[in-house]
Coordinates of C-alpha atoms and ligand atoms in Angstrom, one line a residue:
X1 CA 22.8 -11.3 16.5
X2 CA 26.0 -10.6 14.7
X3 CA 24.1 -10.0 11.7
X4 CA 21.8 -7.3 13.2
X5 CA 24.6 -5.6 14.8
X6 CA 26.4 -5.4 11.4
X7 CA 23.6 -4.0 9.4
X8 CA 22.8 -1.3 12.1
X9 CA 26.4 -0.3 12.3
X10 CA 26.6 0.2 8.6
X11 CA 23.5 2.4 8.1
X12 CA 24.5 4.7 11.0
X13 CA 28.0 4.8 9.5
X14 CA 26.6 6.0 6.5
X15 CA 24.6 8.9 8.2
X16 CA 27.8 10.0 10.0
X17 CA 29.7 9.7 7.0
X18 CA 27.7 12.3 5.4
X19 CA 27.8 14.7 8.6
X20 CA 31.5 14.3 8.8
X21 CA 32.0 15.8 5.4
X22 CA 29.7 19.0 6.1
X23 CA 30.1 19.8 2.5
X24 CA 29.7 23.6 1.7
X25 CA 26.3 25.4 1.1
X26 CA 27.3 25.6 -2.6
X27 CA 27.8 21.7 -2.7
X28 CA 24.9 21.2 -1.1
X29 CA 22.8 23.1 -3.4
X30 CA 24.4 21.3 -6.3
X31 CA 23.5 18.0 -4.8
X32 CA 20.0 19.1 -4.1
X33 CA 19.7 20.4 -7.7
X34 CA 20.8 17.2 -9.1
X35 CA 18.0 15.3 -7.0
X36 CA 15.5 17.8 -7.8
X37 CA 16.2 17.8 -11.5
X38 CA 15.4 14.2 -11.4
X39 CA 12.4 14.5 -9.5
X40 CA 11.4 17.1 -12.1
X41 CA 12.4 14.9 -15.1
X42 CA 9.2 13.0 -14.3
X43 CA 7.4 15.9 -15.1
X44 CA 8.7 16.3 -18.7
X45 CA 5.9 14.2 -20.1
X46 CA 3.4 16.7 -18.6
X47 CA 4.8 19.9 -19.9
X48 CA 1.3 21.1 -20.7
X49 CA 0.1 20.8 -17.3
X50 CA 3.3 22.6 -16.0
X51 CA 2.8 25.4 -18.5
X52 CA -0.8 25.8 -17.2
X53 CA 0.3 25.8 -13.5
X54 CA 2.8 28.5 -14.1
X55 CA 0.2 30.5 -15.8
X56 CA -2.2 29.8 -13.1
X57 CA 0.2 30.4 -10.3
X58 CA 1.0 33.9 -11.8
X59 CA -2.8 34.7 -12.2
X60 CA -3.5 33.5 -8.6
X61 CA -0.6 35.7 -7.1
X62 CA -1.5 38.8 -9.1
X63 CA -5.2 38.4 -8.0
X64 CA -4.2 38.1 -4.3
X65 CA -2.4 41.3 -4.5
X66 CA -5.4 43.4 -6.1
X67 CA -6.8 44.4 -2.8
X68 CA -4.4 47.1 -1.7
X69 CA -4.4 48.6 -5.0
X70 CA -8.2 48.9 -5.4
X71 CA -8.1 50.5 -1.8
X72 CA -5.4 52.9 -3.4
X73 CA -7.9 53.8 -6.2
X74 CA -10.6 54.4 -3.6
X75 CA -8.6 56.7 -1.7
X76 CA -6.9 58.7 -4.5
X77 CA -9.5 58.8 -7.1
X78 CA -13.0 57.9 -6.0
X79 CA -13.3 59.7 -2.5
X80 CA -11.8 63.0 -3.7
X81 CA -14.0 62.9 -6.8
X82 CA -16.8 61.9 -4.7
X83 CA -17.7 59.6 -7.7
X84 CA -20.3 57.2 -6.6
X85 CA -20.7 55.2 -9.9
X86 CA -17.0 54.5 -10.0
X87 CA -17.5 53.4 -6.5
X88 CA -19.8 50.9 -7.6
X89 CA -17.9 49.7 -10.5
X90 CA -15.0 49.2 -7.9
X91 CA -17.1 47.2 -5.8
X92 CA -18.2 45.0 -8.7
X93 CA -14.5 44.6 -9.8
X94 CA -13.7 43.6 -6.1
X95 CA -16.3 40.7 -6.0
X96 CA -15.4 39.7 -9.5
X97 CA -11.8 39.3 -8.5
X98 CA -12.8 37.5 -5.5
X99 CA -14.9 35.1 -7.4
X100 CA -12.4 34.5 -10.3
X101 CA -9.6 34.0 -7.5
X102 CA -11.6 31.4 -5.7
X103 CA -12.2 29.5 -9.1
X104 CA -8.6 29.7 -10.2
X105 CA -7.5 28.4 -6.8
X106 CA -9.6 25.4 -7.3
X107 CA -8.2 25.0 -10.8
X108 CA -4.8 25.4 -9.4
X109 CA -5.0 22.7 -6.9
X110 CA -6.8 20.3 -9.5
X111 CA -3.9 20.8 -12.1
X112 CA -1.3 20.3 -9.2
X113 CA -2.8 17.1 -8.0
X114 CA -3.1 15.9 -11.9
X115 CA 0.7 16.5 -12.1
X116 CA 1.7 14.9 -8.8
X117 CA -0.7 11.7 -9.4
X118 CA 0.8 11.4 -12.8
X119 CA 4.3 11.8 -11.7
X120 CA 3.8 9.5 -8.7
X121 CA 2.2 6.9 -10.9
X122 CA 5.3 7.0 -13.3
X123 CA 7.8 6.6 -10.4
X124 CA 5.9 3.8 -9.1
X125 CA 5.6 1.9 -12.4
X126 CA 9.2 2.3 -12.9
X127 CA 9.8 1.1 -9.5
X128 CA 7.7 -1.8 -9.7
X129 CA 9.2 -2.6 -13.1
X130 CA 12.5 -2.9 -11.3
X131 CA 11.0 -5.0 -8.8
X132 CA 10.1 -7.5 -11.5
X133 CA 13.6 -8.4 -11.6
X134 CA 13.7 -8.7 -7.8
X135 CA 10.4 -10.2 -7.3
X136 CA 11.6 -13.2 -5.1
X137 CA 13.6 -11.3 -3.2
X138 CA 10.2 -10.8 -1.4
X139 CA 10.7 -14.0 0.4
X140 CA 14.4 -13.5 0.5
X141 CA 15.6 -11.1 3.4
X142 CA 13.4 -9.4 5.8
X143 CA 15.1 -6.2 4.8
X144 CA 13.9 -6.0 1.1
X145 CA 10.4 -6.5 2.5
X146 CA 10.8 -3.7 5.0
X147 CA 12.4 -1.3 2.2
X148 CA 9.6 -2.2 -0.1
X149 CA 7.0 -1.1 2.5
X150 CA 8.6 1.9 3.3
X151 CA 9.1 2.9 -0.4
X152 CA 5.5 2.9 -1.1
X153 CA 5.2 5.6 1.5
X154 CA 8.2 7.3 0.3
X155 CA 7.2 7.5 -3.3
X156 CA 4.4 10.0 -1.8
X157 CA 7.1 12.3 -0.8
X158 CA 7.2 13.4 -4.2
X159 CA 3.7 14.7 -3.7
X160 CA 5.2 17.0 -1.0
X161 CA 8.2 17.6 -3.1
X162 CA 6.1 19.2 -5.8
X163 CA 3.5 20.8 -3.5
X164 CA 6.4 22.5 -1.9
X165 CA 7.7 23.6 -5.3
X166 CA 4.4 24.7 -6.6
X167 CA 2.7 26.1 -3.7
X168 CA 5.4 27.2 -1.3
X169 CA 8.3 28.1 -4.0
X170 CA 6.6 29.2 -7.1
X171 CA 3.6 31.1 -5.7
X172 CA 5.5 32.9 -2.8
X173 CA 8.4 34.0 -5.5
X174 CA 6.1 35.1 -7.7
X175 CA 4.1 36.9 -5.2
X176 CA 7.2 38.4 -3.7
X177 CA 8.4 39.5 -7.1
X178 CA 5.0 41.1 -8.0
X179 CA 5.0 42.9 -4.7
X180 CA 8.3 44.3 -5.4
X181 CA 7.4 45.7 -8.9
X182 CA 4.2 47.1 -7.7
X183 CA 5.7 48.9 -4.8
X184 CA 8.6 50.2 -6.9
X185 CA 6.3 51.6 -9.4
X186 CA 4.4 53.1 -6.6
X187 CA 7.3 54.9 -5.1
X188 CA 10.6 53.4 -5.5
X189 CA 12.2 55.5 -2.8
X190 CA 9.7 54.6 0.0
X191 CA 10.3 50.9 -1.0
X192 CA 13.9 50.9 -1.4
X193 CA 14.4 52.4 2.2
X194 CA 11.9 50.0 3.9
X195 CA 13.6 47.0 2.2
X196 CA 17.0 47.7 3.5
X197 CA 15.6 46.1 6.7
X198 CA 14.6 42.9 5.1
X199 CA 18.0 41.3 5.2
X200 CA 17.8 41.6 9.1
X201 CA 14.8 39.8 8.9
X202 CA 16.1 37.0 6.8
X203 CA 19.2 36.6 9.0
X204 CA 17.1 36.5 12.2
X205 CA 14.6 34.1 10.7
X206 CA 17.4 31.7 9.6
X207 CA 19.2 32.0 12.9
X208 CA 16.3 31.3 15.1
X209 CA 15.0 28.9 12.6
X210 CA 18.3 26.7 12.8
X211 CA 18.5 27.0 16.6
X212 CA 14.9 25.8 16.9
X213 CA 15.3 23.1 14.6
X214 CA 18.3 21.8 16.4
X215 CA 16.3 21.8 19.7
X216 CA 13.3 20.2 18.2
X217 CA 15.5 17.4 16.8
X218 CA 17.1 16.6 20.1
X219 CA 13.8 16.7 21.8
X220 CA 12.4 14.3 19.1
X221 CA 15.5 12.0 19.9
X222 CA 14.9 12.1 23.6
X223 CA 11.2 11.2 23.3
X224 CA 12.3 8.4 21.0
X225 CA 14.8 7.4 23.8
X226 CA 12.1 7.4 26.2
X227 CA 9.8 5.3 23.9
X228 CA 12.7 2.6 23.6
X229 CA 13.3 2.7 27.1
X230 CA 9.6 1.9 27.7
X231 CA 9.4 -0.7 25.1
X232 CA 12.6 -2.6 26.2
X233 CA 11.2 -2.5 29.9
X234 CA 7.9 -3.6 28.9
X235 CA 9.1 -6.6 26.7
X236 CA 11.5 -7.2 29.4
X237 CA 9.3 -7.0 32.2
X238 CA 9.4 -10.5 33.1
X239 CA 13.2 -10.2 33.7
X240 CA 12.9 -7.1 35.6
X241 CA 10.0 -8.6 37.9
X242 CA 12.1 -11.6 38.5
X243 CA 15.0 -9.4 39.6
X244 CA 12.8 -7.2 41.8
X245 CA 14.0 -4.1 39.6
X246 CA 10.5 -2.4 39.4
X247 CA 11.1 0.5 41.5
X248 CA 14.5 1.2 40.2
X249 CA 13.1 1.3 36.7
X250 CA 10.2 3.3 37.7
X251 CA 12.6 5.9 39.4
X252 CA 14.5 6.1 36.0
X253 CA 11.5 6.6 34.0
X254 CA 10.1 9.3 36.3
X255 CA 13.6 11.3 36.1
X256 CA 13.7 11.0 32.4
X257 CA 10.4 12.0 31.9
X258 CA 11.2 15.1 34.3
X259 CA 14.2 15.8 32.1
X260 CA 11.9 15.9 29.1
X261 CA 9.6 18.2 30.6
X262 CA 12.4 20.7 31.3
X263 CA 13.5 20.4 27.8
X264 CA 10.0 21.1 26.5
X265 CA 9.8 24.2 28.5
X266 CA 13.1 25.4 27.4
X267 CA 12.0 25.0 24.0
X268 CA 8.8 26.9 24.4
X269 CA 10.7 29.8 26.0
X270 CA 13.0 29.9 23.0
X271 CA 10.1 29.8 20.6
X272 CA 8.4 32.9 22.3
X273 CA 11.7 34.6 22.6
X274 CA 12.7 34.2 18.8
X275 CA 9.0 35.0 17.7
X276 CA 9.4 38.4 19.7
X277 CA 12.9 39.3 18.1
X278 CA 11.5 38.4 14.8
X279 CA 8.5 40.5 15.4
X280 CA 10.5 43.5 16.4
X281 CA 12.3 43.2 13.1
X282 CA 9.1 43.0 11.2
X283 CA 8.0 46.2 13.1
X284 CA 10.8 48.5 11.9
X285 CA 10.3 48.4 8.0
X286 CA 6.6 49.3 8.7
X287 CA 7.7 52.1 11.0
X288 CA 10.0 53.4 8.5
X289 CA 7.4 53.2 5.9
X290 CA 4.9 55.2 8.1
X291 CA 7.6 57.8 8.9
X292 CA 9.1 58.3 5.6
X293 CA 6.2 57.7 3.5
X294 CA 4.3 60.1 5.9
X295 CA 6.8 62.6 5.3
X296 CA 6.6 62.2 1.3
X297 CA 2.7 62.5 1.6
X298 CA 3.1 65.7 3.6
X299 CA 5.4 67.4 1.2
X300 CA 3.2 66.1 -1.6
X301 CA 5.4 63.6 -3.2
X302 CA 3.2 60.7 -2.6
X303 CA -0.6 60.1 -2.5
X304 CA -2.3 58.8 0.8
X305 CA -3.5 55.7 -1.3
X306 CA 0.1 54.8 -2.5
X307 CA 1.3 55.1 1.0
X308 CA -1.4 52.8 2.3
X309 CA -1.0 50.5 -0.6
X310 CA 2.8 50.4 0.1
X311 CA 2.3 49.8 3.7
X312 CA -0.1 46.8 3.0
X313 CA 2.0 45.3 0.3
X314 CA 5.3 45.3 2.3
X315 CA 3.4 43.9 5.1
X316 CA 2.5 41.2 2.9
X317 CA 5.9 40.5 1.8
X318 CA 7.0 39.0 5.0
X319 CA 4.7 35.8 4.7
X320 CA 6.4 34.8 1.0
X321 CA 10.0 35.8 2.4
X322 CA 9.6 33.7 5.5
X323 CA 8.2 30.8 3.6
X324 CA 10.8 30.9 1.0
X325 CA 13.5 31.2 4.1
X326 CA 12.1 27.9 5.9
X327 CA 11.7 26.1 2.2
X328 CA 15.1 24.5 2.9
X329 CA 14.0 22.8 5.8
X330 CA 10.8 21.4 4.5
X331 CA 12.8 20.3 1.3
X332 CA 15.6 18.5 3.2
X333 CA 12.7 16.5 5.0
X334 CA 11.0 15.4 1.9
X335 CA 14.5 14.7 0.2
X336 CA 15.2 12.2 2.8
X337 CA 12.4 10.0 1.5
X338 CA 13.2 11.0 -2.4
X339 CA 16.7 10.0 -2.1
X340 CA 15.6 6.5 -0.6
X341 CA 13.5 6.0 -3.8
X342 CA 16.2 6.8 -6.1
X343 CA 18.8 5.0 -4.1
X344 CA 16.5 1.9 -4.5
X345 CA 16.2 2.3 -8.0
X346 CA 20.0 2.8 -8.4
X347 CA 21.0 -0.4 -6.5
X348 CA 19.0 -2.5 -8.6
X349 CA 20.1 -1.3 -11.7
X350 CA 23.5 -2.8 -11.0
X351 CA 21.9 -6.1 -11.7
X352 CA 20.5 -5.1 -15.1
X353 CA 20.3 -7.8 -17.5
X354 CA 22.1 -7.7 -20.8
X355 CA 20.5 -6.3 -23.7
X356 CA 20.8 -9.5 -25.5
X357 CA 20.0 -11.8 -22.6
X358 CA 18.2 -15.0 -23.3
X359 CA 15.9 -16.8 -21.0
X360 CA 16.9 -20.2 -19.5
X361 CA 14.8 -22.9 -21.1
X362 CA 14.8 -26.6 -20.2
X363 CA 16.7 -26.3 -17.1
X364 CA 18.3 -29.8 -16.1
X365 CA 19.4 -28.1 -12.9
X366 CA 23.3 -28.0 -13.1
X367 CA 24.7 -25.7 -10.9
X368 CA 28.2 -24.4 -11.2
X369 CA 30.2 -22.0 -9.2
X370 CA 33.8 -21.3 -10.6
X371 CA 36.5 -19.5 -8.6
X372 CA 33.5 -17.3 -7.2
X373 CA 34.7 -14.3 -5.0
X374 CA 32.4 -12.0 -3.2
X375 CA 32.1 -9.1 -0.6
X376 CA 29.4 -7.1 0.8
X377 CA 31.7 -4.4 1.5
X378 CA 35.0 -3.7 -0.2
X379 CA 37.6 -4.4 2.4
X380 CA 35.8 -7.3 3.9
X381 CA 36.2 -10.2 1.4
X382 CA 33.5 -12.9 2.4
X383 CA 33.9 -15.5 -0.2
X384 CA 37.3 -16.3 -2.0
X385 CA 37.5 -18.5 -5.3
X386 CA 34.9 -20.6 -4.2
X387 CA 34.4 -23.5 -6.7
X388 CA 31.8 -26.5 -6.8
X389 CA 29.6 -28.2 -9.4
X390 CA 26.3 -29.9 -8.6
X391 CA 24.9 -32.3 -11.2
X392 CA 21.2 -32.2 -12.0
X393 CA 19.3 -33.8 -9.5
X394 CA 21.9 -33.9 -6.7
X395 CA 21.4 -32.7 -3.3
X396 CA 24.3 -30.7 -1.7
X397 CA 24.6 -29.6 1.8
X398 CA 26.2 -26.4 2.7
X399 CA 27.4 -26.0 6.4
X400 CA 29.6 -23.8 8.4
X401 CA 29.7 -21.3 11.2
X402 CA 27.3 -18.6 11.3
X403 CA 28.4 -15.5 9.2
X404 CA 30.7 -17.6 6.8
X405 CA 28.5 -16.7 4.0
X406 CA 26.2 -19.7 3.4
X407 CA 23.1 -17.6 2.7
X408 CA 25.3 -15.5 0.7
X409 CA 26.0 -18.2 -1.5
X410 CA 22.2 -19.0 -2.0
X411 CA 21.9 -15.3 -3.0
X412 CA 24.4 -15.7 -5.5
X413 CA 22.6 -18.7 -7.1
X414 CA 19.6 -16.6 -7.3
X415 CA 21.7 -13.7 -8.8
X416 CA 20.5 -11.3 -6.0
X417 CA 24.1 -10.1 -6.3
X418 CA 26.8 -10.8 -8.9
X419 CA 30.1 -12.2 -7.9
X420 CA 33.0 -9.8 -8.0
X421 CA 35.3 -12.7 -9.5
X422 CA 34.5 -15.8 -11.2
X423 CA 31.3 -17.2 -12.5
X424 CA 27.9 -18.7 -11.3
X425 CA 26.1 -20.7 -14.1
X426 CA 23.2 -22.9 -14.2
X427 CA 23.4 -25.6 -17.1
X428 CA 26.5 -24.0 -18.2
X429 CA 25.2 -20.7 -18.8
X430 CA 26.6 -17.8 -17.0
X431 CA 23.9 -16.0 -14.9
X432 CA 25.0 -12.7 -16.2
X433 CA 24.0 -13.6 -19.8
X434 CA 20.4 -14.9 -19.1
X435 CA 17.3 -13.0 -18.1
X436 CA 16.7 -12.4 -14.3
X437 CA 13.1 -13.5 -14.8
X438 CA 14.1 -16.9 -16.0
X439 CA 16.6 -17.5 -13.2
X440 CA 13.9 -16.8 -10.7
X441 CA 11.4 -18.9 -12.5
X442 CA 13.5 -22.0 -12.2
X443 CA 14.7 -21.6 -8.8
X444 CA 12.6 -22.2 -5.6
X445 CA 13.9 -20.6 -2.4
X446 CA 12.9 -21.3 1.1
X447 CA 14.7 -18.8 2.9
X448 CA 16.1 -18.6 6.3
X449 CA 13.3 -16.2 7.5
X450 CA 10.4 -17.2 5.6
X451 CA 8.4 -14.0 4.7
X452 CA 4.6 -14.3 4.6
X453 CA 2.6 -11.3 3.5
X454 CA -0.5 -9.9 5.1
X455 CA -2.8 -12.0 3.2
X456 CA -4.8 -15.3 3.5
X457 CA -2.5 -18.5 3.9
X458 CA -4.0 -19.6 0.6
X459 CA -2.7 -16.6 -1.3
X460 CA 0.6 -16.8 0.5
X461 CA 1.2 -20.3 -0.9
X462 CA -0.2 -19.2 -4.2
X463 CA 2.6 -16.7 -4.5
X464 CA 4.5 -19.7 -5.8
X465 CA 2.3 -20.3 -8.8
X466 CA -0.8 -17.7 -8.9
X467 CA -2.6 -19.9 -11.3
X468 CA -2.9 -22.8 -9.0
X469 CA -6.1 -24.2 -8.3
X470 CA -7.2 -24.8 -4.7
X471 CA -7.0 -28.5 -4.7
X472 CA -3.3 -27.9 -5.8
X473 CA -2.7 -25.6 -2.9
X474 CA -3.9 -28.4 -0.4
X475 CA -1.7 -30.9 -1.9
X476 CA 1.2 -28.8 -1.7
X477 CA 0.2 -28.1 1.9
X478 CA 0.1 -31.6 2.7
X479 CA 3.5 -32.3 1.3
X480 CA 4.9 -29.7 3.2
X481 CA 3.1 -31.0 6.4
X482 CA 1.5 -27.9 7.2
X483 CA -2.1 -28.9 6.1
X484 CA -3.0 -30.2 9.4
X485 CA -2.2 -27.3 11.1
X486 CA -4.0 -24.8 8.6
X487 CA -7.1 -26.8 9.4
X488 CA -7.0 -26.0 13.0
X489 CA -6.9 -22.2 12.3
X490 CA -10.1 -20.5 12.8
X491 CA -10.4 -19.8 8.8
X492 CA -8.6 -22.6 7.3
X493 CA -6.8 -21.6 4.2
X494 CA -8.5 -18.1 4.3
X495 CA -7.0 -17.3 7.6
X496 CA -5.1 -13.8 7.1
X497 CA -1.5 -14.2 8.7
X498 CA -0.4 -11.2 10.3
X499 CA 2.3 -8.7 9.0
X500 CA 5.3 -11.0 8.3
X501 CA 3.2 -14.0 9.7
X502 CA 3.5 -13.1 13.2
X503 CA 0.9 -15.5 14.3
X504 CA 2.8 -18.4 13.1
X505 CA 5.9 -20.1 14.5
X506 CA 9.0 -20.0 12.4
X507 CA 8.9 -23.7 11.6
X508 CA 5.4 -23.0 10.4
X509 CA 6.3 -20.3 8.5
X510 CA 9.2 -22.3 6.7
X511 CA 6.7 -25.2 6.1
X512 CA 4.4 -22.8 4.4
X513 CA 7.3 -21.3 2.3
X514 CA 8.1 -25.0 1.2
X515 CA 4.5 -25.3 0.1
X516 CA 5.1 -22.5 -1.9
X517 CA 8.1 -24.0 -3.6
X518 CA 6.2 -27.3 -4.2
X519 CA 3.6 -25.4 -5.8
X520 CA 5.9 -23.6 -7.9
X521 CA 7.8 -26.9 -8.9
X522 CA 11.0 -25.6 -9.9
X523 CA 14.0 -27.8 -11.2
X524 CA 16.5 -26.1 -8.4
X525 CA 15.8 -25.5 -5.0
X526 CA 17.6 -23.6 -2.5
X527 CA 16.7 -24.2 1.1
X528 CA 18.1 -22.1 3.8
X529 CA 17.4 -23.7 7.1
X530 CA 16.0 -21.7 9.8
X531 CA 18.4 -20.8 12.4
X532 CA 16.1 -20.3 15.3
X533 CA 15.8 -23.5 17.3
X534 CA 12.7 -25.5 16.3
X535 CA 11.3 -28.2 18.5
X536 CA 12.2 -31.7 17.4
X537 CA 8.6 -32.4 16.1
X538 CA 8.6 -29.1 13.9
X539 CA 12.1 -30.4 12.8
X540 CA 11.1 -33.7 11.9
X541 CA 8.2 -32.3 9.9
X542 CA 10.3 -30.1 7.9
X543 CA 12.5 -33.1 7.1
X544 CA 9.8 -35.1 5.9
X545 CA 8.6 -32.1 3.9
X546 CA 12.2 -31.8 2.5
X547 CA 12.1 -35.4 1.3
X548 CA 9.2 -34.5 -1.0
X549 CA 10.5 -31.6 -2.6
X550 CA 14.1 -33.0 -3.1
X551 CA 13.2 -35.7 -5.2
X552 CA 14.3 -35.4 -8.8
X553 CA 15.6 -32.0 -8.4
X554 CA 19.0 -30.1 -7.8
X555 CA 18.8 -29.0 -4.2
X556 CA 21.3 -26.9 -2.2
X557 CA 20.5 -27.2 1.3
X558 CA 22.0 -24.9 3.8
X559 CA 22.0 -26.5 6.9
X560 CA 22.2 -25.4 10.9
X561 CA 21.6 -28.9 12.1
X562 CA 24.0 -31.1 10.4
X563 CA 21.8 -34.2 10.6
X564 CA 19.6 -32.5 7.9
X565 CA 22.5 -33.2 5.3
X566 CA 23.2 -36.7 6.3
X567 CA 21.8 -38.0 3.0
X568 CA 23.4 -35.1 1.0
X569 CA 25.5 -36.3 -2.0
X570 CA 28.1 -33.9 -1.0
X571 CA 28.4 -31.5 1.8
X572 CA 30.6 -28.3 1.6
X573 CA 32.0 -26.9 4.6
X574 CA 32.3 -23.4 4.3
X575 CA 34.8 -21.7 6.8
X576 CA 37.1 -18.6 6.4
X577 CA 35.9 -17.6 3.2
X578 CA 36.9 -21.0 1.7
X579 CA 35.5 -24.5 1.2
X580 CA 37.4 -25.9 3.9
X581 CA 36.4 -29.5 3.7
X582 CA 34.0 -31.4 1.2
X583 CA 32.7 -35.1 0.8
X584 CA 29.7 -37.2 2.0
X585 CA 28.7 -37.5 5.4
X586 CA 30.7 -40.8 6.2
X587 CA 33.9 -39.5 4.5
X588 CA 33.9 -36.1 6.4
X589 CA 33.2 -38.0 9.6
X590 CA 36.0 -40.3 9.0
X591 CA 38.3 -37.3 8.2
X592 CA 37.8 -36.0 11.8
X593 CA 38.3 -32.5 10.5
X594 CA 36.3 -29.4 11.2
X595 CA 33.0 -31.0 10.1
X596 CA 33.5 -33.9 12.6
X597 CA 34.2 -31.3 15.1
X598 CA 31.1 -29.2 14.5
X599 CA 29.1 -32.6 14.3
X600 CA 30.2 -33.8 17.5
X601 CA 29.7 -30.7 19.5
X602 CA 26.2 -30.2 18.0
X603 CA 25.3 -33.7 18.6
X604 CA 26.7 -33.6 22.3
X605 CA 24.8 -30.3 22.9
X606 CA 21.4 -32.0 21.8
X607 CA 22.1 -35.1 23.8
X608 CA 23.0 -32.9 26.9
X609 CA 19.8 -30.7 26.0
X610 CA 17.6 -33.7 25.8
X611 CA 19.0 -35.0 29.3
X612 CA 18.3 -32.0 30.9
X613 CA 14.7 -31.9 29.5
X614 CA 14.2 -35.4 31.2
X615 CA 15.1 -34.2 34.6
Ligands
LIG701 N1 22.6 -7.8 2.4 C1 23.8 -7.7 2.8 N2 24.6 -6.6 3.0 C2 25.5 -6.6 3.8 N3 26.0 -7.4 4.5 C3 25.4 -8.7 4.5 C4 24.2 -8.9 3.8 N4 23.8 -10.1 3.9 C5 24.7 -10.8 4.8 N5 25.7 -9.7 5.1 C6 26.9 -10.2 5.8 O1 27.7 -11.0 5.1 C7 28.1 -12.2 6.3 C8 27.6 -13.4 5.8 O2 26.3 -13.5 5.7 P1 25.4 -14.8 5.5 O3 23.9 -14.5 5.7 O4 25.6 -15.3 4.1 O5 26.1 -15.7 6.6 P2 25.4 -17.2 6.7 O6 26.6 -18.2 6.8 O7 24.3 -17.6 6.3 O8 25.1 -17.2 8.5 P3 23.9 -17.8 9.5 O9 24.4 -19.1 9.6 O10 23.7 -16.9 10.5 O11 22.6 -17.9 8.5 C9 27.7 -11.7 7.6 O12 28.7 -11.1 8.4 C10 26.5 -10.7 7.3 O13 26.4 -9.9 8.3
LIG702 MG1 22.1 -17.6 6.7

């Protein structure tokens, strides 16, 4: 519970932090530009496609602007001259332009997709290359599993980002610029006069856009609130019923829904109001063109065709301008995902191995912690100058209160993190000097919350050693005491366990991870006992499975049930950032210190629990 609170607290803290600062527009753009440059750097290898795209985009926007100009020729040249052959030529040109535009459009989207797919592939390759160094973290923390899952989707935000850039930004910008050039050429006075109203349009658009967005965000939050309210109540339905609170909850639900409806209505009103205002502002420049342009035509300073063309072009200018104006919202949304991808890439690069790192070979399994200090957050030291030394083949137990940093010690052995002071070494070699891959190859980890992937049990076990044969898998499962259970499942070893192994109990999942480690057969094992209370049968099965895997290996067992570490060569009691006590079971019991206290309370509790069960 504490852990959950902690992490969520920190993630929200992060968001608030960013909002509190409220950086100036300028700083925000600088920040955005940095990120955008990073995304764009992935386009560098595809310069050719980029240049083609720029070219196609220009053609496309020019072609889309051909219509009004052709009308101008019709009105100013062909009709006064009553020139039928020219009319036919014009029509042919019109058709031709339409055909070319369609074809170029297809080419455009093909090239865009090609660019985007190539870039995404590169990002993914880079990402998964990084993950190679983190591969076993798959089993390690739930959070990483979540992150990975999300990342795969987040990577596709690069798709939207490029789409926005190419389609919304480039095409619209070019179109706007071309319109301006054409109109200024047609008649710069009329154009400039009509343009004076555009700033109002942009301001109004931004203003209402912001308000609408804020409301929408609040609405979405309310809907999410309502959903979590529902979820809470459905999952807690037993409790609600047992306290006869259904009516109360129902009333609460109705009132919340009503509130939502009111908000929805308000939002609708606001939307129609803002589009009305923007509509009026859009109307003014057109009115000005008709009035001022009409006057010019009457005094003979402008042709009818030019007037119609300018009128049409300026009308066409609103679309691109408003798209460009709302670009920043669309980009902000994709940026959240893009940021996540980059953040992930950067976090990992802290653990980058040295250039001259050598692989660990012939590992005997000696683990040394020398004055290790570590913290997740700067002002909250977790471990301070921890030292211990495990000889090859020994079994060490690590116990202590929840949150004292036991799992963290496991993380350090695995080099998921580097200590901030001191060294962690295997066989006397500082982990910072060896390759990450070799560390992970030589350590098996059974994590506190075993992670199973959404695939067959067989494949889940084979994660430990993809080349293992089926009989090997079965043998490992037997040693892990999980074979019998697997045989009772509908498809045996081919049963697909749900996302995160939802269909199995905590103890079963842990035994599958144990089978995984048995199959991997590493010289060092870190076992983080599940915290969730296991029934005593399941517990015994895990105990028995443990016996098999600890033989002849260096094992660090992080235990919650102190009976688990009874046979350990040495037990370390972690408390208040230090190893408070150490020694074997007997000596610690004799000492009557913290361990003794822990053991007697735990033992007392289980005795009491058993007593109540019998009642
Ligand atoms: N990846 C992480 N990032 C930030 N803080 C973390 C992370 N992992 C753990 N912590 C925090 O560090 C502290 C120690 O966590 P750790 O998991 O090592 O404790 P533990 O002794 O294994 O506890 P338990 O007995 O509940 O498993 C906790 O306060 C926890 O919230
Ligand atoms: Mg733990």
